[in-house]
Coordinates of C-alpha atoms in Angstrom, one line a residue:
X13 CA 137.3 137.1 84.4
X14 CA 139.1 139.1 81.7
X15 CA 142.4 140.7 82.6
X16 CA 145.5 141.8 80.8
X17 CA 148.3 139.3 81.3
X18 CA 152.0 139.7 81.4
X19 CA 153.7 140.2 78.1
X20 CA 154.9 137.1 76.2
X21 CA 156.2 136.2 72.8
X22 CA 154.7 136.4 69.3
X23 CA 155.9 136.0 65.8
X24 CA 156.6 133.2 63.4
X25 CA 157.5 130.7 66.0
X26 CA 157.5 127.0 66.7
X27 CA 155.9 125.6 69.9
X28 CA 159.1 123.8 70.9
X29 CA 161.3 126.9 70.7
X30 CA 161.2 127.3 74.5
X31 CA 163.1 130.6 74.6
X32 CA 161.8 134.2 74.2
X33 CA 163.6 137.1 72.7
X34 CA 163.6 139.5 70.0
X35 CA 165.9 141.6 67.8
X36 CA 166.4 145.1 66.8
X37 CA 164.8 144.4 63.5
X38 CA 161.2 145.7 63.1
X39 CA 158.3 143.2 63.1
X40 CA 156.3 143.1 59.9
X41 CA 152.9 144.1 61.3
X42 CA 151.7 146.3 64.2
X43 CA 151.2 144.5 67.5
X44 CA 147.7 144.1 68.8
X45 CA 146.3 147.1 70.6
X46 CA 145.3 145.2 73.7
X47 CA 146.6 141.9 75.0
X48 CA 143.9 140.1 77.0
X49 CA 143.3 136.6 78.0
X50 CA 140.5 134.9 79.9
X51 CA 141.0 132.8 82.9
X52 CA 138.1 130.4 83.3
X53 CA 136.3 130.2 86.6
X54 CA 138.9 131.9 88.9
X55 CA 139.8 135.3 90.1
X56 CA 143.2 137.0 90.2
X57 CA 143.8 136.6 93.9
X58 CA 147.0 135.4 95.5
X59 CA 148.0 131.8 95.0
X60 CA 148.4 129.5 98.0
X61 CA 152.1 129.2 97.4
X62 CA 153.1 132.7 98.3
X63 CA 152.2 136.0 99.9
X64 CA 152.5 138.2 96.9
X65 CA 151.4 138.6 93.3
X66 CA 148.5 137.2 91.4
X67 CA 147.6 133.7 90.3
X68 CA 146.7 134.9 86.9
X69 CA 148.4 131.9 85.5
X70 CA 149.5 132.7 82.0
X71 CA 151.2 135.1 79.9
X72 CA 150.4 136.3 76.4
X73 CA 151.3 139.3 74.3
X74 CA 153.6 140.5 71.6
X75 CA 157.3 140.0 71.0
X76 CA 159.7 141.6 68.5
X77 CA 159.2 138.6 66.3
X78 CA 162.2 136.7 65.2
X79 CA 161.6 133.8 62.8
X80 CA 162.4 131.1 65.3
X81 CA 161.9 133.0 68.6
X82 CA 165.5 131.9 69.4
X83 CA 166.6 135.4 70.2
X84 CA 169.3 137.5 68.7
X85 CA 172.6 136.6 67.2
X86 CA 175.9 137.8 68.5
X87 CA 175.5 141.1 66.8
X88 CA 172.4 142.4 68.3
X89 CA 172.9 142.3 72.0
X90 CA 175.0 145.5 72.2
X91 CA 177.9 143.5 70.8
X92 CA 179.4 142.7 74.2
X93 CA 181.6 139.8 74.9
X94 CA 183.5 138.6 77.9
X95 CA 186.1 141.3 77.4
X96 CA 183.8 144.3 77.2
X97 CA 181.1 146.1 79.2
X98 CA 182.2 144.6 82.5
X99 CA 182.7 141.2 81.1
X100 CA 182.3 138.1 83.2
X101 CA 185.3 137.6 85.4
X102 CA 186.4 135.0 87.8
X103 CA 185.5 137.3 90.7
X104 CA 181.9 136.4 90.9
X105 CA 182.0 133.7 93.6
X106 CA 183.6 130.6 92.3
X107 CA 185.1 131.9 89.1
X108 CA 182.3 131.3 86.6
X109 CA 182.6 132.6 83.2
X110 CA 180.4 129.7 82.4
X111 CA 182.6 127.0 83.6
X112 CA 182.0 124.7 86.6
X113 CA 179.5 125.0 89.3
X114 CA 179.5 127.3 92.3
X115 CA 179.7 124.5 94.9
X116 CA 183.3 123.6 94.9
X117 CA 184.6 120.1 95.6
X118 CA 181.8 117.8 96.8
X119 CA 183.0 116.2 100.1
X120 CA 180.1 113.7 100.1
X121 CA 177.3 113.3 102.6
X122 CA 177.9 114.0 106.3
X123 CA 175.4 114.0 109.2
X124 CA 175.5 117.8 109.0
X125 CA 175.0 120.2 112.0
X126 CA 171.3 119.5 112.7
X127 CA 169.5 116.9 114.9
X128 CA 169.3 113.4 113.4
X129 CA 166.0 112.6 115.0
X130 CA 163.3 111.3 112.7
X131 CA 161.0 114.3 113.3
X132 CA 161.9 117.7 114.7
X133 CA 159.7 120.7 115.1
X134 CA 162.1 123.4 114.1
X135 CA 159.7 126.2 114.8
X136 CA 159.4 125.1 118.5
X137 CA 163.0 123.9 118.9
X138 CA 164.6 127.1 117.6
X139 CA 162.0 129.6 118.4
X140 CA 161.2 130.6 114.8
X141 CA 158.6 133.2 114.0
X142 CA 156.1 133.0 111.2
X143 CA 157.9 131.5 108.1
X144 CA 156.5 131.7 104.6
X145 CA 159.4 130.3 102.6
X146 CA 162.5 128.3 103.4
X147 CA 165.8 127.4 101.7
X148 CA 169.1 125.8 102.7
X149 CA 172.6 126.8 101.5
X150 CA 175.8 124.8 100.9
X151 CA 176.9 125.3 104.6
X152 CA 173.5 124.0 105.8
X153 CA 172.4 127.4 107.0
X154 CA 168.5 127.4 106.9
X155 CA 167.2 130.6 105.2
X156 CA 163.8 131.9 106.1
X157 CA 161.4 134.4 104.6
X158 CA 158.6 136.3 106.2
X159 CA 157.3 139.1 104.0
X160 CA 159.8 141.9 103.9
X161 CA 161.9 140.1 106.6
X162 CA 164.7 137.7 105.7
X163 CA 166.1 135.3 108.3
X164 CA 168.7 132.6 108.6
X165 CA 169.0 129.8 111.2
X166 CA 172.7 129.5 111.3
X167 CA 174.4 126.1 111.4
X168 CA 177.1 127.3 113.7
X169 CA 175.2 129.2 116.4
X170 CA 171.8 127.3 116.1
X171 CA 170.2 130.7 116.4
X172 CA 168.0 132.6 114.0
X173 CA 169.1 136.0 112.7
X174 CA 166.6 138.3 111.0
X175 CA 166.9 141.6 109.1
X176 CA 165.8 144.5 111.3
X177 CA 164.6 146.6 108.3
X178 CA 163.9 145.8 104.7
X179 CA 166.8 145.4 102.3
X180 CA 167.1 145.2 98.6
X181 CA 163.8 145.0 96.7
X182 CA 161.9 144.8 99.9
X183 CA 163.1 148.3 100.8
X184 CA 161.7 149.5 97.5
X185 CA 158.3 148.1 98.4
X186 CA 158.3 144.9 96.4
X187 CA 156.7 141.8 98.0
X188 CA 158.9 138.7 98.5
X189 CA 157.8 135.3 97.2
X190 CA 160.5 132.6 97.5
X191 CA 164.0 132.0 98.9
X192 CA 166.6 129.4 97.9
X193 CA 170.0 128.7 99.3
X194 CA 173.1 129.1 97.3
X195 CA 176.8 128.8 98.2
X196 CA 178.0 129.0 101.8
X197 CA 176.3 132.0 103.5
X198 CA 174.3 133.0 100.4
X199 CA 170.7 132.9 99.5
X200 CA 168.5 134.2 96.6
X201 CA 165.2 136.0 97.3
X202 CA 162.5 136.2 94.7
X203 CA 160.1 139.2 94.4
X204 CA 156.9 140.1 92.7
X205 CA 156.6 143.0 90.3
X206 CA 153.4 144.0 88.4
X207 CA 152.6 143.4 84.8
X208 CA 153.8 146.0 82.4
X209 CA 150.9 147.7 80.6
X210 CA 150.8 149.7 77.4
X211 CA 152.6 153.0 78.0
X212 CA 150.5 156.0 77.0
X213 CA 153.7 157.8 75.9
X214 CA 154.7 154.8 73.7
X215 CA 151.3 153.4 72.6
X216 CA 152.8 151.1 69.9
X217 CA 155.8 149.8 71.9
X218 CA 155.8 146.2 73.1
X219 CA 155.0 146.5 76.8
X220 CA 158.2 144.7 77.9
X221 CA 160.6 146.6 75.5
X222 CA 162.9 149.2 77.0
X223 CA 164.9 151.5 74.7
X224 CA 168.4 152.1 76.0
X225 CA 170.4 155.3 76.0
X226 CA 172.5 155.3 72.9
X227 CA 170.0 153.2 70.9
X228 CA 168.9 154.6 67.6
X229 CA 165.3 155.9 67.4
X230 CA 163.3 152.7 67.5
X231 CA 160.4 151.9 65.2
X232 CA 158.1 149.5 66.9
X233 CA 157.1 147.8 63.7
X234 CA 157.9 148.1 60.0
X235 CA 156.1 151.1 58.5
X236 CA 155.2 152.6 61.9
X237 CA 154.2 156.3 61.7
X238 CA 156.8 157.2 64.3
X239 CA 159.9 156.0 66.2
X240 CA 160.5 156.2 69.9
X241 CA 163.6 157.5 71.6
X242 CA 165.3 156.6 74.9
X243 CA 163.2 157.3 78.1
X244 CA 165.0 157.6 81.4
X245 CA 161.7 156.9 83.1
X246 CA 161.2 153.6 81.3
X247 CA 164.8 152.6 82.0
X248 CA 163.9 152.3 85.7
X249 CA 161.5 149.4 84.9
X250 CA 164.6 147.2 84.8
X251 CA 164.8 147.4 88.6
X252 CA 161.4 145.9 89.3
X253 CA 161.0 142.5 91.0
X254 CA 163.4 139.8 90.0
X255 CA 165.9 138.3 92.4
X256 CA 168.2 139.6 95.1
X257 CA 171.3 137.8 96.3
X258 CA 171.8 138.2 100.1
X259 CA 174.7 137.1 102.3
X260 CA 175.8 136.7 105.9
X261 CA 178.5 139.3 106.4
X262 CA 181.6 138.9 108.7
X263 CA 179.6 140.1 111.6
X264 CA 176.9 137.5 111.1
X265 CA 174.3 140.0 109.7
X266 CA 172.2 139.5 106.6
X267 CA 173.1 142.1 103.9
X268 CA 172.2 142.7 100.3
X269 CA 174.9 141.3 98.1
X270 CA 173.5 142.3 94.7
X271 CA 170.3 142.6 92.8
X272 CA 171.0 140.1 90.1
X273 CA 171.9 141.7 86.8
X274 CA 174.9 139.9 85.4
X275 CA 173.6 138.2 82.3
X276 CA 175.7 135.8 80.3
X277 CA 175.0 134.0 77.0
X278 CA 177.2 131.7 75.0
X279 CA 177.1 132.5 71.3
X280 CA 179.3 132.7 68.2
X281 CA 180.7 135.5 66.3
X282 CA 180.5 135.9 62.5
X283 CA 183.5 133.6 62.1
X284 CA 181.9 130.9 64.2
X285 CA 184.1 131.4 67.2
X286 CA 182.6 130.9 70.6
X287 CA 182.2 134.0 72.8
X288 CA 180.4 135.0 76.0
X289 CA 177.8 137.7 75.4
X290 CA 177.0 139.8 78.5
X291 CA 174.9 142.7 77.3
X292 CA 175.2 146.0 79.1
X293 CA 175.3 146.1 82.9
X294 CA 175.1 149.8 83.3
X295 CA 173.0 152.2 81.2
X296 CA 172.9 155.9 82.0
X297 CA 172.6 156.3 85.8
X298 CA 171.4 152.7 86.3
X299 CA 174.2 150.4 87.1
X300 CA 172.0 147.4 88.1
X301 CA 169.6 146.3 85.4
X302 CA 168.0 143.3 87.1
X303 CA 167.0 140.2 85.2
X304 CA 166.2 140.8 81.5
X305 CA 166.3 138.6 78.5
X306 CA 169.8 137.3 77.9
X307 CA 169.3 137.1 74.2
X308 CA 168.1 140.7 73.9
X309 CA 168.5 142.9 76.9
X310 CA 165.8 145.3 75.7
X311 CA 163.1 142.9 76.9
X312 CA 162.2 142.8 80.6
X313 CA 159.8 139.8 80.8
X314 CA 160.7 137.9 84.0
X315 CA 159.3 140.2 86.6
X316 CA 157.5 138.1 89.2
X317 CA 159.2 135.1 90.8
X318 CA 156.9 132.2 91.8
X319 CA 159.3 129.3 92.5
X320 CA 162.9 128.4 92.9
X321 CA 164.9 125.2 93.3
X322 CA 168.6 124.6 94.3
X323 CA 170.5 121.7 92.6
X324 CA 171.6 119.6 95.6
X325 CA 173.7 117.0 93.8
X326 CA 175.2 116.0 90.5
X327 CA 177.3 117.8 87.9
X328 CA 175.5 121.2 88.3
X329 CA 175.4 121.1 92.1
X330 CA 175.0 124.6 93.4
X331 CA 173.0 126.0 90.5
X332 CA 169.7 127.7 91.2
X333 CA 166.6 127.8 88.9
X334 CA 163.8 130.4 89.4
X335 CA 160.4 130.2 87.8
X336 CA 158.7 133.4 86.9
X337 CA 155.6 134.9 85.2
X338 CA 157.3 134.1 81.9
X339 CA 159.9 131.3 82.1
X340 CA 162.7 129.7 84.0
X341 CA 166.0 131.5 84.6
X342 CA 169.3 129.7 85.6
X343 CA 171.6 131.2 88.2
X344 CA 175.2 130.4 89.1
X345 CA 176.9 132.7 91.7
X346 CA 175.9 136.2 90.6
X347 CA 175.4 135.4 87.0
X348 CA 172.3 134.2 85.2
X349 CA 170.8 133.3 81.9
X350 CA 167.1 134.1 81.1
X351 CA 165.1 132.2 80.0
X352 CA 163.3 129.1 78.8
X353 CA 159.7 128.0 78.9
X354 CA 157.3 125.3 77.6
X355 CA 154.6 127.1 75.5
X356 CA 151.6 126.6 73.3
X357 CA 150.4 128.8 70.4
X358 CA 147.2 130.8 70.3
X359 CA 146.7 132.9 67.1
X360 CA 150.5 133.1 66.7
X361 CA 151.2 134.2 70.3
X362 CA 153.2 132.0 72.6
X363 CA 151.2 131.2 75.8
X364 CA 153.8 130.8 78.6
X365 CA 152.1 130.1 81.9
X366 CA 153.4 131.1 85.3
X367 CA 156.0 128.6 86.5
X368 CA 155.1 127.3 89.9
X369 CA 156.3 123.7 89.4
X370 CA 160.1 123.3 89.3
X371 CA 162.1 120.1 90.1
X372 CA 165.4 118.4 89.4
X373 CA 165.2 114.8 88.1
X374 CA 167.4 112.0 89.4
X375 CA 169.8 112.5 86.5
X376 CA 169.9 116.3 86.8
X377 CA 167.3 117.2 84.2
X378 CA 165.3 120.3 84.9
X379 CA 161.6 119.6 85.3
X380 CA 159.3 122.5 84.5
X381 CA 155.6 122.7 85.1
X382 CA 153.6 125.9 84.5
X383 CA 149.9 126.6 84.5
X384 CA 149.4 125.0 81.1
X385 CA 152.4 123.0 80.0
X386 CA 155.4 121.0 81.2
X387 CA 158.8 120.1 79.8
X388 CA 162.0 118.3 80.6
X389 CA 165.3 119.7 79.6
X390 CA 168.9 118.4 80.0
X391 CA 171.1 121.4 80.9
X392 CA 174.6 121.7 79.7
X393 CA 177.4 122.5 82.2
X394 CA 177.5 126.1 80.9
X395 CA 174.7 128.3 82.1
X396 CA 175.2 130.6 79.1
X397 CA 173.7 127.9 77.0
X398 CA 170.4 127.7 79.0
X399 CA 168.3 129.8 76.6
X400 CA 169.8 128.2 73.5
X401 CA 166.9 126.7 71.5
X402 CA 169.0 124.2 69.6
X403 CA 168.0 120.7 70.5
X404 CA 171.6 119.5 70.1
X405 CA 172.7 121.9 72.9
X406 CA 170.0 121.6 75.6
X407 CA 168.4 118.2 74.8
X408 CA 164.8 117.9 75.8
X409 CA 163.1 114.6 76.9
X410 CA 159.8 116.6 76.7
X411 CA 159.6 119.8 74.7
X412 CA 156.2 121.5 75.4
X413 CA 153.5 119.2 76.4
X414 CA 150.2 118.7 78.2
X415 CA 148.0 115.8 79.3
X416 CA 144.9 115.4 77.1
X417 CA 143.6 112.9 79.6
X418 CA 143.2 115.8 82.0
X419 CA 142.3 118.9 80.0
X420 CA 142.4 120.5 76.6
X421 CA 145.4 122.4 75.6
X422 CA 143.9 125.8 76.4
X423 CA 142.7 124.9 79.9
X424 CA 144.8 125.4 83.0
X425 CA 146.2 122.3 84.6
X426 CA 147.7 124.3 87.6
X427 CA 150.9 122.3 87.9
X428 CA 152.5 123.0 91.3
X429 CA 155.1 120.2 91.5
X430 CA 157.1 118.0 89.0
X431 CA 159.3 115.2 90.4
X432 CA 161.0 112.0 89.4
X433 CA 161.3 109.1 91.9
X434 CA 164.3 106.9 92.1
X435 CA 162.6 104.2 90.0
X436 CA 162.5 106.7 87.1
X437 CA 158.8 107.5 87.3
X438 CA 157.7 111.1 86.7
X439 CA 154.9 112.7 88.7
X440 CA 153.0 116.0 88.3
X441 CA 151.0 117.6 91.1
X442 CA 148.1 119.9 90.3
X443 CA 146.6 122.5 92.5
X444 CA 143.1 121.4 91.4
X445 CA 143.5 118.0 89.8
X446 CA 145.6 115.9 92.2
X447 CA 148.6 113.6 91.4
X448 CA 149.3 112.4 87.9
X449 CA 151.9 109.9 86.6
X450 CA 153.6 110.9 83.4
X451 CA 154.6 108.3 80.8
X452 CA 157.1 110.1 78.5
X453 CA 156.6 109.5 74.8
X454 CA 158.4 111.2 71.9
X455 CA 160.0 114.5 73.0
X456 CA 158.2 116.5 70.3
X457 CA 154.8 115.1 71.1
X458 CA 152.7 117.9 72.5
X459 CA 150.2 115.4 73.9
X460 CA 151.8 113.1 76.4
X461 CA 150.3 110.2 78.3
X462 CA 149.2 110.8 81.9
X463 CA 147.2 108.8 84.3
X464 CA 145.8 109.9 87.7
X465 CA 147.1 108.2 90.8
X466 CA 144.1 106.7 92.4
X467 CA 143.6 104.8 95.6
X468 CA 141.2 104.9 98.6
X469 CA 143.1 107.9 99.9
X470 CA 143.6 109.8 96.7
X471 CA 140.7 112.2 97.4
X472 CA 142.9 113.6 100.1
X473 CA 145.6 114.7 97.7
X474 CA 143.5 116.5 95.1
X475 CA 144.8 120.0 95.9
X476 CA 148.6 119.8 95.7
X477 CA 151.0 122.7 96.6
X478 CA 154.4 120.8 96.5
X479 CA 156.1 117.5 95.7
X480 CA 159.4 116.0 96.8
X481 CA 161.1 112.8 95.6
X482 CA 163.4 111.3 98.3
X483 CA 166.3 108.9 98.2
X484 CA 164.3 105.9 99.5
X485 CA 162.0 105.9 96.5
X486 CA 159.2 107.8 98.1
X487 CA 157.2 110.8 96.8
X488 CA 156.1 113.3 99.4
X489 CA 152.9 115.2 98.6
X490 CA 152.1 118.5 100.2
X491 CA 148.5 119.4 100.0
X492 CA 146.4 122.6 100.5
X493 CA 144.0 121.2 103.1
X494 CA 145.0 117.6 104.1
X495 CA 148.6 118.0 105.3
X496 CA 151.5 115.8 104.2
X497 CA 151.2 112.5 102.4
X498 CA 153.7 109.9 101.1
X499 CA 153.5 107.7 98.0
X500 CA 155.7 104.8 99.2
X501 CA 158.1 102.9 96.9
X502 CA 155.4 100.3 96.8
X503 CA 153.1 102.9 95.3
X504 CA 150.7 103.1 98.3
X505 CA 149.4 106.4 99.7
X506 CA 149.8 107.0 103.4
X507 CA 149.3 110.1 105.7
X508 CA 152.5 111.4 107.3
X509 CA 152.1 111.9 111.0
X510 CA 154.1 114.2 113.2
X511 CA 153.9 117.3 111.0
X512 CA 151.7 120.1 112.3
X513 CA 149.5 122.0 109.9
X514 CA 146.9 121.1 107.3
X515 CA 148.3 123.4 104.6
X516 CA 151.7 122.4 103.2
X517 CA 153.4 125.5 101.7
X518 CA 156.7 124.1 100.6
X519 CA 158.9 120.9 100.5
X520 CA 162.7 121.1 100.3
X521 CA 164.7 117.9 100.1
X522 CA 168.4 118.0 100.9
X523 CA 170.4 114.8 100.2
X524 CA 173.7 116.4 100.9
X525 CA 173.5 115.1 104.5
X526 CA 173.0 111.6 105.9
X527 CA 170.3 110.9 106.8
X528 CA 168.8 113.2 104.2
X529 CA 166.6 116.1 105.4
X530 CA 163.1 116.8 104.2
X531 CA 162.0 120.4 105.1
X532 CA 158.3 120.6 105.5
X533 CA 156.9 124.1 105.7
X534 CA 153.2 124.3 106.7
X535 CA 150.8 127.0 107.9
X536 CA 151.8 125.8 111.4
X537 CA 155.6 126.0 111.1
X538 CA 158.7 124.2 109.9
X539 CA 159.3 120.5 110.5
X540 CA 162.2 118.4 109.4
X541 CA 162.0 114.7 108.7
X542 CA 165.0 112.4 108.6
X543 CA 165.5 108.7 108.4
X544 CA 161.9 108.0 107.1

């Protein structure tokens, strides 16, 4: 099937650049008239992991074309630092202007407020309605998502509270996709927004580029026959999709806290001094710009959210990562930095697949798996560094890689899970090709070594929706049709009993309590496993 895919990056780039961006400088040649890609053997229907959007899988298009695709320098993102344009103050839940985490002092594991039985059917025990996504916050409140309705099973009352009418992006008609817990009483809800197409009024403009009020007349490329001026209509595109932060208010009701829009980026001025670059947070009558590229606010590339993961332990505990149609955005409190992605090149265009597979390694590394590629990055303590392409800042154990033992570079591998077990072994789970063990070679090697995990039971785990590595050394495997499986520390596969449902939608592992909790969401409800 041929379909236009979501805009990506182009230019004189290197595969390992990881970050997308642009500059206010014109590109040397006109962009292609029509960005298309071919998805072999599938349609554009919904993916099993969510109730919204398309599983089109990859993302190709045109970017403003900086030499290294590393984004802009301190002088091109509206020139804003921490002291201008709203800044980044200590008032955004936990005092982050890119300092510590949003989690506060770690008291260490406790039993937590929930039953310690080995297996509990939460849907039956707590009378939960249909749940399509689940997350847990720092206070052990269990957040629930069912289409336009957001719920929370409160740790104090043991009762589920649901919104009675759509809030945030849901009230604007956008479909919810994922939910992740944050600090106490807070959660993040991801939404789906459509691909941006060529605008008939701006036929030569990059589909994701938005001219801001006050910008000079913009030439889409060097020697273009005309330049384009600010459009209030196109400005509204910033609102689409992205992520809402929601909270429990003092009355115990779920309310919209903010549609995330506070971008921060660590950079340096012309004298080499470090500064925090925020970009504008209000343009014209729009005081909430949503998530846009942190290195150049003109680009709105992360529009559909397909995955999220909360960092449950370690130095960056409390941070949240969301995977989108274009890359991975890092969130702390109400601030974010967008974005990074493993990519490959096709005729000079970066091919950045939809990110369904997100994980956190045993040492805190971020594990990223998209439709084509995967990568492993070691984040710095400051979220404003996240999109920095310097390998001395965000070190990468794997830059942008694929498994030639599985498929060619241009073929989809459909990664849906990426985890590391306590013995240090990496595993990738594919929607179509089962479970693979990764042997990490040199970081810059695009072709990495992978071997399929085979046993008498391996046929049952060919269609994987989710993976979770647990503290006992196990790897839990959520499948599309065969329920929940476990790869034991002894590397044997066994079926997990006691979990209803044949289709596992999501796995969330929480080691902040003892015994740890593994949330298993299936087509038949929510079950929690402890002391396995």
